[in-house]
Amino acid sequence: MFKKIALSLLVASIATPVLADGEVNVYSARKEQLIKPLFDKFTEATSIKVNLVTGKDDALLERLKLEGENTPADLLMTADAGRLYRAVEMELTQPVESATLKKDIPENLRDPANQWFGLTSRARPIFYVKDKVKPEELSTYEDLADPKWKGRICVRSSDNIYNQSMLGSMIAVNGAEKAQAWADGLVKNFARPPEGGDRDQIKAAAAGQCDIAISNTYYYGQMLTGEEAEDKAAAEKVAIFWPNQAEGDRGTHINISGAAVTKTAKNKDNAVKLMEFLVNDESQKWYAEANQEYPVKAGIAPSAMLKGWGEFKADSLNLSELGKHNAEAVKIMDKAGWK
Amino acid sequence: MALLTALPILAVFGYVFVPAPEVWQHLRETVLTDYLLNTLWLVLGVGFGVLLLGLPAAWLNSMCEFPGRRLFEWALLLPMAMPAYIIAYTYTGMLDFSGQVQTLLRELTGWGYGDYYFPNVRSLGGAITMLSLVLFPYVYLLARAAFLEQSICVLEVSRTLGSNQWQSFFRVALPLARPAIITGLSLALMETLADFGTVQYFGVSTFTTGIFRTWFGLGDHAAASQLAALLMGFVFVLILLERWSRSRARYHHTSSKYSRIPKFRLRGWTAVAAVLACALPLLLGFVIPVGQLLHWSIKVASKGLDSDFMNLVWHSLMLASLAAVFALLLALILGYGKRLNNDPLVNIASRIAAMGYAIPGTVIAIGVLIPFAWADTQLNHLSKQFFDSNAGLLLSGTLFTLLFAYNVRFLAVSLQTVEAGLGKIKPTLDNAGRSLGLSPLGVLQRLHLPLMKGSLLTAILLVFVDVLKELPATLILRPFNFNTLAVRAYELASDERLADAGLPSLMIVAAGIIPVILLSRSISRSRAGEH
């Protein structure tokens, strides 16, 4: 009996890697529920089957690296530019020449050497409690290190890639020394040791634990549109402030979710087709509506809710910089005592 | 066999001798002390917690009769089905500053932030509490099996020699059950050391989170695997402690005559105390979190239950059953190898393999990928040479890899349980069996299996439930288009959609309950002499 099971498993395992035509194999650090509906539409439109494994970004990169030239994966998707940069560093990707992608995706949201492409974007602004903070008291990320905010700021742990990327962007602009001083100051202003996720920062602010929270826009959007009454009530107590908007300043920190074709992709054409499909009007609209993310493609209107938050100037830094400074950012956070 | 299982662990430690001085200096200057202290406190705290919750309950349920005992007997195993990271989500949802409990408190009293003291769930203490609540069944299960397998004659002798109930517990029953208790304790502590989900969610920096941060955040494999080696040091100490406690005294049953355990009837306040001692862990570790999950599931049930979801359930059950059978077979082979001929190489290899339980799943997964991917590459070179074709990956990214990883991770569970079971059987019995013309396999079949039935079932159940709950390795190694309940629960929870994560979490618990109940019954019945 046991031998039979083992044998059938072996046979099954040999039969699993599929390299037939009409397929594309995706390793995705984006959650299944955020991409699968679009994959289904893609299959409907092109009859190309999409095989999917989701997981944590770093773990997927590791798997890709170890599988080497025989990896079945054709496309890597992540929820952060820093990780795409890392994939390029690890020589796991290949450049893609696609007129569609070049035309539809703004230059700072894709790799200068065409190794990766941003598919959706999100901002990481400041959220303030409406009845405690006046928007005119707020100005820039840098200002959050000012002692006037002592004991008033909530932000999640430094383990989180969004925080690492945010600090990475500051290292790119202000240099490591200033970034360190900023992180030291910010940590002194924490209302509590970092805990929980992005939504939790907004909830804590609403509950009176802090006056300011740093969080990604789509979390706020999902809280407002979701089914959780408590989340909704919490989100309604805070408002968005877009930092660094002054004339000549760089703008609010943004990040992307994006994709790269693997170095040894067996289905490269299909992988490129899938990426192009994800930036077409319909897909970009779906992202905006279903997940409250900003479209990357010019001319696609964000959802009504995102429109309601107003226009803002986004940081035009090329997002490769986030990845370049990632390890440095982690060290700075360690030194600052940012848990 | 043992070497093969130890391979992934050795693969990760291949980096240990790569020097990484700058990173180490950085770690020493900043976070290393934190990692050390937090890990130490966590282990001590959970160790104390599981004994406090598990031992009294085990003794009461084996030896006494009090209201509700028949229910508690199996119900106390239920918290095992609750993954630690999920109990952490649920309690946080209830107890943190913006959760229901504190919000209600503020509404009733008009207090604001900072006006009152409320323990913070997301803290070291919180992590200790959560882990104790879901891990105490290990101690309970193994201790109870040991108490039940004890020959009542020993206890009766101690009573006739003038000991009272308490004395015979402390002087006779406890020492006799010690190997099993220590096994339960070390399983719980290894699970604690390997835990990533809970401590990360609570923002407690331990070795496990440190390994991740160093491997991925700082991109330094050498320093990370050196951290892992340090963690192994901790584990090694645990294992040595266990060995030492066993080697000081070897107990075998003096008699194989069993009689029914006359249950000691508790009345009045002692009965109340007994009920409390059993009800509290059950409430906190199972009833309350399940209630919260139910509440969340009902909110979103409309969109959660579909054929896709049934697929998840099937995948989870299939993986867990296969892995449990695999692990048991391997444990029997290793356990026997040791009993029949004490080969030091086999011993060391199986010790290393058994360490897998304390190693975070992610580390194991990478350790499995390294040799498997290498073997795949070699196979491809061969097939290129002979057939001029690329076979692609034959091993990595298949179910086989995943099962292999589970085996590395959970071998310790089945191995320790099997060894504890074997340890209780006098070697003279083997000799008697052999002299009566039985082959070694015959001894296993005719003598050991009936005597160890309880232990073997325990081993199967523990691995089954563990695999159901397992997340990190599954996440990394699973094949295309293959998800499990744990993966789904994690995806939703890490997307901060706790309410949506309620349904898959609840299903993990539900899938774990049935085998838990079946098993508890068979353990009760497995006492020789009771039918």
mmCIF file of C-alpha atoms in Angstrom, chain B residues 125-406:
data_model
loop_
_atom_site.group_PDB
_atom_site.id
_atom_site.type_symbol
_atom_site.label_atom_id
_atom_site.label_comp_id
_atom_site.label_asym_id
_atom_site.label_seq_id
_atom_site.Cartn_x
_atom_site.Cartn_y
_atom_site.Cartn_z
ATOM 1 C CA GLY B 125 3.987 38.053 27.719
ATOM 2 C CA GLY B 126 1.263 37.847 25.111
ATOM 3 C CA ALA B 127 3.351 35.554 22.922
ATOM 4 C CA ILE B 128 4.090 33.317 25.920
ATOM 5 C CA THR B 129 0.395 33.135 26.762
ATOM 6 C CA MET B 130 -0.727 32.358 23.202
ATOM 7 C CA LEU B 131 1.892 29.666 22.680
ATOM 8 C CA SER B 132 1.195 28.080 26.081
ATOM 9 C CA LEU B 133 -2.509 27.951 25.341
ATOM 10 C CA VAL B 134 -2.083 25.997 22.121
ATOM 11 C CA LEU B 135 0.947 23.909 23.082
ATOM 12 C CA PHE B 136 -0.053 22.592 26.514
ATOM 13 C CA PRO B 137 -1.942 19.652 24.930
ATOM 14 C CA TYR B 138 1.437 18.126 24.031
ATOM 15 C CA VAL B 139 2.230 17.794 27.710
ATOM 16 C CA TYR B 140 -1.328 16.805 28.536
ATOM 17 C CA LEU B 141 -1.489 14.165 25.825
ATOM 18 C CA LEU B 142 1.809 12.482 26.523
ATOM 19 C CA ALA B 143 1.551 12.722 30.287
ATOM 20 C CA ARG B 144 -1.934 11.295 30.244
ATOM 21 C CA ALA B 145 -0.905 8.442 27.967
ATOM 22 C CA ALA B 146 1.935 7.718 30.366
ATOM 23 C CA PHE B 147 -0.259 7.839 33.459
ATOM 24 C CA LEU B 148 -2.717 5.510 31.787
ATOM 25 C CA GLU B 149 -0.028 3.072 30.721
ATOM 26 C CA GLN B 150 1.389 2.888 34.218
ATOM 27 C CA SER B 151 0.929 -0.328 35.996
ATOM 28 C CA ILE B 152 -1.556 0.315 38.722
ATOM 29 C CA CYS B 153 0.240 -2.193 40.912
ATOM 30 C CA VAL B 154 3.077 0.258 41.452
ATOM 31 C CA LEU B 155 0.644 2.849 42.636
ATOM 32 C CA GLU B 156 -1.105 0.368 44.847
ATOM 33 C CA VAL B 157 2.148 -0.723 46.403
ATOM 34 C CA SER B 158 3.013 2.842 47.175
ATOM 35 C CA ARG B 159 -0.374 3.286 48.801
ATOM 36 C CA THR B 160 0.011 0.204 50.933
ATOM 37 C CA LEU B 161 3.400 1.481 51.981
ATOM 38 C CA GLY B 162 1.599 4.398 53.507
ATOM 39 C CA SER B 163 1.784 7.148 50.913
ATOM 40 C CA ASN B 164 -1.286 9.242 50.409
ATOM 41 C CA GLN B 165 -2.624 10.239 46.982
ATOM 42 C CA TRP B 166 -0.274 13.203 46.709
ATOM 43 C CA GLN B 167 2.796 11.342 47.783
ATOM 44 C CA SER B 168 2.182 8.494 45.405
ATOM 45 C CA PHE B 169 1.747 11.053 42.643
ATOM 46 C CA PHE B 170 4.996 12.840 43.364
ATOM 47 C CA ARG B 171 7.087 9.853 44.333
ATOM 48 C CA VAL B 172 5.853 7.223 41.959
ATOM 49 C CA ALA B 173 3.609 8.362 39.141
ATOM 50 C CA LEU B 174 5.518 11.510 38.235
ATOM 51 C CA PRO B 175 8.969 9.892 38.036
ATOM 52 C CA LEU B 176 7.504 7.015 36.036
ATOM 53 C CA ALA B 177 5.870 9.407 33.617
ATOM 54 C CA ARG B 178 8.845 11.732 33.458
ATOM 55 C CA PRO B 179 10.202 10.610 30.076
ATOM 56 C CA ALA B 180 6.808 11.221 28.508
ATOM 57 C CA ILE B 181 6.370 14.574 30.242
ATOM 58 C CA ILE B 182 9.810 15.739 29.204
ATOM 59 C CA THR B 183 9.062 14.605 25.663
ATOM 60 C CA GLY B 184 5.863 16.628 25.658
ATOM 61 C CA LEU B 185 7.677 19.591 27.120
ATOM 62 C CA SER B 186 10.508 19.449 24.629
ATOM 63 C CA LEU B 187 8.050 19.167 21.744
ATOM 64 C CA ALA B 188 6.249 22.252 22.981
ATOM 65 C CA LEU B 189 9.508 24.139 23.389
ATOM 66 C CA MET B 190 10.832 23.136 19.984
ATOM 67 C CA GLU B 191 7.580 24.305 18.469
ATOM 68 C CA THR B 192 8.080 27.550 20.386
ATOM 69 C CA LEU B 193 11.567 28.056 19.020
ATOM 70 C CA ALA B 194 10.382 27.398 15.490
ATOM 71 C CA ASP B 195 7.379 29.685 15.779
ATOM 72 C CA PHE B 196 7.518 32.628 13.454
ATOM 73 C CA GLY B 197 3.957 33.709 12.862
ATOM 74 C CA THR B 198 3.080 34.617 16.436
ATOM 75 C CA VAL B 199 6.243 36.422 17.461
ATOM 76 C CA GLN B 200 6.351 38.325 14.214
ATOM 77 C CA TYR B 201 2.735 39.372 14.569
ATOM 78 C CA PHE B 202 3.393 40.557 18.101
ATOM 79 C CA GLY B 203 6.612 42.307 17.162
ATOM 80 C CA VAL B 204 8.777 40.294 19.548
ATOM 81 C CA SER B 205 12.297 39.977 18.144
ATOM 82 C CA THR B 206 13.483 36.428 18.682
ATOM 83 C CA PHE B 207 16.072 34.299 16.954
ATOM 84 C CA THR B 208 13.509 33.157 14.450
ATOM 85 C CA THR B 209 12.530 36.627 13.320
ATOM 86 C CA GLY B 210 16.219 37.540 13.436
ATOM 87 C CA ILE B 211 17.138 34.723 11.058
ATOM 88 C CA PHE B 212 14.555 35.968 8.590
ATOM 89 C CA ARG B 213 15.636 39.543 8.886
ATOM 90 C CA THR B 214 19.271 38.709 8.382
ATOM 91 C CA TRP B 215 18.742 36.252 5.543
ATOM 92 C CA PHE B 216 16.300 38.416 3.621
ATOM 93 C CA GLY B 217 16.489 41.983 4.970
ATOM 94 C CA LEU B 218 20.261 42.162 5.161
ATOM 95 C CA GLY B 219 20.666 39.570 2.414
ATOM 96 C CA ASP B 220 23.353 37.803 4.403
ATOM 97 C CA HIS B 221 23.046 34.036 4.255
ATOM 98 C CA ALA B 222 26.172 33.335 6.247
ATOM 99 C CA ALA B 223 25.223 35.385 9.278
ATOM 100 C CA ALA B 224 21.667 34.072 9.096
ATOM 101 C CA SER B 225 22.726 30.459 9.140
ATOM 102 C CA GLN B 226 25.114 31.239 11.992
ATOM 103 C CA LEU B 227 22.152 32.639 13.889
ATOM 104 C CA ALA B 228 20.310 29.437 13.053
ATOM 105 C CA ALA B 229 23.287 27.504 14.404
ATOM 106 C CA LEU B 230 23.006 29.434 17.655
ATOM 107 C CA LEU B 231 19.331 28.562 17.780
ATOM 108 C CA MET B 232 20.337 24.945 17.287
ATOM 109 C CA GLY B 233 22.562 25.371 20.303
ATOM 110 C CA PHE B 234 19.471 26.143 22.336
ATOM 111 C CA VAL B 235 17.758 23.067 20.964
ATOM 112 C CA PHE B 236 20.747 20.924 21.614
ATOM 113 C CA VAL B 237 20.682 21.929 25.246
ATOM 114 C CA LEU B 238 17.010 20.974 25.364
ATOM 115 C CA ILE B 239 17.692 17.589 23.847
ATOM 116 C CA LEU B 240 20.620 16.959 26.155
ATOM 117 C CA LEU B 241 18.470 17.826 29.128
ATOM 118 C CA GLU B 242 15.929 15.328 27.988
ATOM 119 C CA ARG B 243 18.552 12.604 27.475
ATOM 120 C CA TRP B 244 20.105 13.335 30.817
ATOM 121 C CA SER B 245 16.820 13.157 32.621
ATOM 122 C CA ARG B 246 16.167 9.804 31.019
ATOM 123 C CA SER B 247 19.575 8.325 31.488
ATOM 124 C CA ARG B 248 19.680 8.959 35.201
ATOM 125 C CA ALA B 249 16.982 6.480 35.701
ATOM 126 C CA ARG B 250 15.485 3.857 33.478
ATOM 127 C CA TYR B 251 12.048 2.699 34.343
ATOM 128 C CA HIS B 252 10.396 -0.289 32.881
ATOM 129 C CA HIS B 253 7.245 -1.801 34.053
ATOM 130 C CA THR B 254 7.762 -4.223 36.853
ATOM 131 C CA SER B 255 4.704 -6.161 36.008
ATOM 132 C CA SER B 256 2.551 -6.460 32.996
ATOM 133 C CA LYS B 257 -0.498 -7.142 35.081
ATOM 134 C CA TYR B 258 -2.986 -4.361 34.711
ATOM 135 C CA SER B 259 -6.117 -3.737 36.555
ATOM 136 C CA ARG B 260 -8.681 -1.011 36.113
ATOM 137 C CA ILE B 261 -7.635 2.245 37.595
ATOM 138 C CA PRO B 262 -10.048 2.931 40.382
ATOM 139 C CA LYS B 263 -10.857 6.559 39.741
ATOM 140 C CA PHE B 264 -10.620 8.713 42.813
ATOM 141 C CA ARG B 265 -13.898 10.525 43.238
ATOM 142 C CA LEU B 266 -13.581 14.224 43.966
ATOM 143 C CA ARG B 267 -16.262 16.072 45.890
ATOM 144 C CA GLY B 268 -17.016 19.561 47.084
ATOM 145 C CA TRP B 269 -14.394 22.215 46.551
ATOM 146 C CA THR B 270 -11.796 19.794 45.214
ATOM 147 C CA ALA B 271 -14.222 18.906 42.434
ATOM 148 C CA VAL B 272 -14.761 22.586 41.715
ATOM 149 C CA ALA B 273 -11.002 23.145 41.606
ATOM 150 C CA ALA B 274 -10.591 20.183 39.257
ATOM 151 C CA VAL B 275 -13.284 21.470 36.921
ATOM 152 C CA LEU B 276 -11.650 24.887 36.899
ATOM 153 C CA ALA B 277 -8.205 23.452 36.218
ATOM 154 C CA CYS B 278 -9.619 21.731 33.130
ATOM 155 C CA ALA B 279 -12.134 24.325 32.013
ATOM 156 C CA LEU B 280 -9.859 27.367 32.003
ATOM 157 C CA PRO B 281 -7.278 26.121 29.492
ATOM 158 C CA LEU B 282 -10.085 24.753 27.351
ATOM 159 C CA LEU B 283 -11.999 28.016 27.354
ATOM 160 C CA LEU B 284 -9.007 30.226 26.700
ATOM 161 C CA GLY B 285 -7.243 27.932 24.263
ATOM 162 C CA PHE B 286 -10.233 26.847 22.255
ATOM 163 C CA VAL B 287 -13.760 27.944 23.035
ATOM 164 C CA ILE B 288 -13.204 31.704 23.040
ATOM 165 C CA PRO B 289 -11.022 31.892 19.900
ATOM 166 C CA VAL B 290 -13.336 29.530 18.033
ATOM 167 C CA GLY B 291 -16.257 31.733 19.018
ATOM 168 C CA GLN B 292 -14.473 34.737 17.568
ATOM 169 C CA LEU B 293 -13.636 32.843 14.365
ATOM 170 C CA LEU B 294 -17.248 31.736 14.057
ATOM 171 C CA HIS B 295 -18.370 35.300 14.494
ATOM 172 C CA TRP B 296 -16.017 36.378 11.682
ATOM 173 C CA SER B 297 -16.998 33.463 9.456
ATOM 174 C CA ILE B 298 -20.686 34.197 9.717
ATOM 175 C CA LYS B 299 -19.972 37.741 8.610
ATOM 176 C CA VAL B 300 -18.432 36.616 5.330
ATOM 177 C CA ALA B 301 -19.827 33.096 4.880
ATOM 178 C CA SER B 302 -21.777 34.061 1.778
ATOM 179 C CA LYS B 303 -18.691 34.355 -0.392
ATOM 180 C CA GLY B 304 -16.372 31.902 1.322
ATOM 181 C CA LEU B 305 -17.899 28.484 0.747
ATOM 182 C CA ASP B 306 -17.519 27.184 -2.791
ATOM 183 C CA SER B 307 -15.980 24.286 -4.683
ATOM 184 C CA ASP B 308 -12.634 26.054 -4.603
ATOM 185 C CA PHE B 309 -12.813 26.024 -0.841
ATOM 186 C CA MET B 310 -13.624 22.305 -0.767
ATOM 187 C CA ASN B 311 -10.500 21.790 -2.841
ATOM 188 C CA LEU B 312 -8.464 23.488 -0.137
ATOM 189 C CA VAL B 313 -9.951 21.191 2.478
ATOM 190 C CA TRP B 314 -9.145 18.121 0.395
ATOM 191 C CA HIS B 315 -5.570 19.231 -0.273
ATOM 192 C CA SER B 316 -4.979 19.898 3.406
ATOM 193 C CA LEU B 317 -6.352 16.555 4.550
ATOM 194 C CA MET B 318 -4.486 14.610 1.884
ATOM 195 C CA LEU B 319 -1.139 16.210 2.686
ATOM 196 C CA ALA B 320 -1.586 15.774 6.407
ATOM 197 C CA SER B 321 -2.498 12.081 6.159
ATOM 198 C CA LEU B 322 0.335 11.208 3.802
ATOM 199 C CA ALA B 323 2.883 13.082 5.871
ATOM 200 C CA ALA B 324 1.700 11.458 9.088
ATOM 201 C CA VAL B 325 2.071 7.946 7.679
ATOM 202 C CA PHE B 326 5.493 8.752 6.219
ATOM 203 C CA ALA B 327 6.766 10.186 9.459
ATOM 204 C CA LEU B 328 5.560 7.239 11.484
ATOM 205 C CA LEU B 329 7.237 4.701 9.210
ATOM 206 C CA LEU B 330 10.476 6.600 9.298
ATOM 207 C CA ALA B 331 10.303 6.949 13.060
ATOM 208 C CA LEU B 332 9.723 3.223 13.464
ATOM 209 C CA ILE B 333 12.701 2.428 11.258
ATOM 210 C CA LEU B 334 14.963 4.814 13.165
ATOM 211 C CA GLY B 335 13.624 3.876 16.579
ATOM 212 C CA TYR B 336 14.180 0.224 15.836
ATOM 213 C CA GLY B 337 17.560 0.725 14.296
ATOM 214 C CA LYS B 338 18.570 2.238 17.552
ATOM 215 C CA ARG B 339 17.050 -0.477 19.692
ATOM 216 C CA LEU B 340 18.556 -3.346 17.749
ATOM 217 C CA ASN B 341 22.051 -2.051 17.127
ATOM 218 C CA ASN B 342 23.386 1.078 18.663
ATOM 219 C CA ASP B 343 25.315 2.478 15.713
ATOM 220 C CA PRO B 344 26.695 5.892 16.718
ATOM 221 C CA LEU B 345 26.457 7.243 13.153
ATOM 222 C CA VAL B 346 22.757 6.394 12.925
ATOM 223 C CA ASN B 347 22.310 7.894 16.356
ATOM 224 C CA ILE B 348 23.894 11.194 15.442
ATOM 225 C CA ALA B 349 22.080 11.386 12.134
ATOM 226 C CA SER B 350 18.716 10.722 13.702
ATOM 227 C CA ARG B 351 19.462 13.288 16.439
ATOM 228 C CA ILE B 352 20.207 15.895 13.779
ATOM 229 C CA ALA B 353 17.154 14.903 11.804
ATOM 230 C CA ALA B 354 15.025 15.190 14.925
ATOM 231 C CA MET B 355 16.206 18.751 15.436
ATOM 232 C CA GLY B 356 14.099 19.729 12.467
ATOM 233 C CA TYR B 357 11.191 20.360 14.772
ATOM 234 C CA ALA B 358 12.825 23.389 16.283
ATOM 235 C CA ILE B 359 13.936 24.869 12.981
ATOM 236 C CA PRO B 360 11.646 27.430 11.399
ATOM 237 C CA GLY B 361 9.782 26.012 8.407
ATOM 238 C CA THR B 362 11.297 28.514 6.023
ATOM 239 C CA VAL B 363 14.824 27.436 6.885
ATOM 240 C CA ILE B 364 13.847 23.804 6.343
ATOM 241 C CA ALA B 365 12.197 24.610 3.036
ATOM 242 C CA ILE B 366 15.335 26.283 1.775
ATOM 243 C CA GLY B 367 17.376 23.405 3.122
ATOM 244 C CA VAL B 368 15.207 20.998 1.145
ATOM 245 C CA LEU B 369 15.399 23.095 -2.008
ATOM 246 C CA ILE B 370 19.187 23.211 -2.020
ATOM 247 C CA PRO B 371 19.849 19.464 -2.445
ATOM 248 C CA PHE B 372 16.706 18.820 -4.499
ATOM 249 C CA ALA B 373 17.397 21.574 -6.977
ATOM 250 C CA TRP B 374 20.978 20.392 -7.220
ATOM 251 C CA ALA B 375 19.842 16.837 -7.925
ATOM 252 C CA ASP B 376 17.449 18.160 -10.552
ATOM 253 C CA THR B 377 20.207 20.055 -12.289
ATOM 254 C CA GLN B 378 22.382 16.951 -12.342
ATOM 255 C CA LEU B 379 19.527 14.845 -13.711
ATOM 256 C CA ASN B 380 18.995 17.399 -16.424
ATOM 257 C CA HIS B 381 22.616 17.304 -17.407
ATOM 258 C CA LEU B 382 22.341 13.533 -17.698
ATOM 259 C CA SER B 383 19.189 13.638 -19.758
ATOM 260 C CA LYS B 384 20.780 16.242 -22.020
ATOM 261 C CA GLN B 385 23.759 13.988 -22.589
ATOM 262 C CA PHE B 386 21.769 10.843 -23.276
ATOM 263 C CA PHE B 387 18.507 12.017 -24.777
ATOM 264 C CA ASP B 388 19.316 15.573 -25.766
ATOM 265 C CA SER B 389 16.202 16.836 -24.017
ATOM 266 C CA ASN B 390 15.526 18.910 -20.968
ATOM 267 C CA ALA B 391 13.318 17.169 -18.477
ATOM 268 C CA GLY B 392 12.681 20.304 -16.437
ATOM 269 C CA LEU B 393 12.370 19.934 -12.699
ATOM 270 C CA LEU B 394 11.621 16.437 -11.518
ATOM 271 C CA LEU B 395 11.821 16.971 -7.802
ATOM 272 C CA SER B 396 11.510 20.561 -6.667
ATOM 273 C CA GLY B 397 8.086 22.085 -6.922
ATOM 274 C CA THR B 398 6.385 18.725 -6.491
ATOM 275 C CA LEU B 399 4.353 17.194 -3.702
ATOM 276 C CA PHE B 400 7.196 14.812 -3.030
ATOM 277 C CA THR B 401 9.429 17.717 -2.007
ATOM 278 C CA LEU B 402 6.755 19.055 0.271
ATOM 279 C CA LEU B 403 6.236 15.708 1.975
ATOM 280 C CA PHE B 404 9.948 15.332 2.399
ATOM 281 C CA ALA B 405 10.115 18.746 4.063
ATOM 282 C CA TYR B 406 7.282 17.844 6.423
#
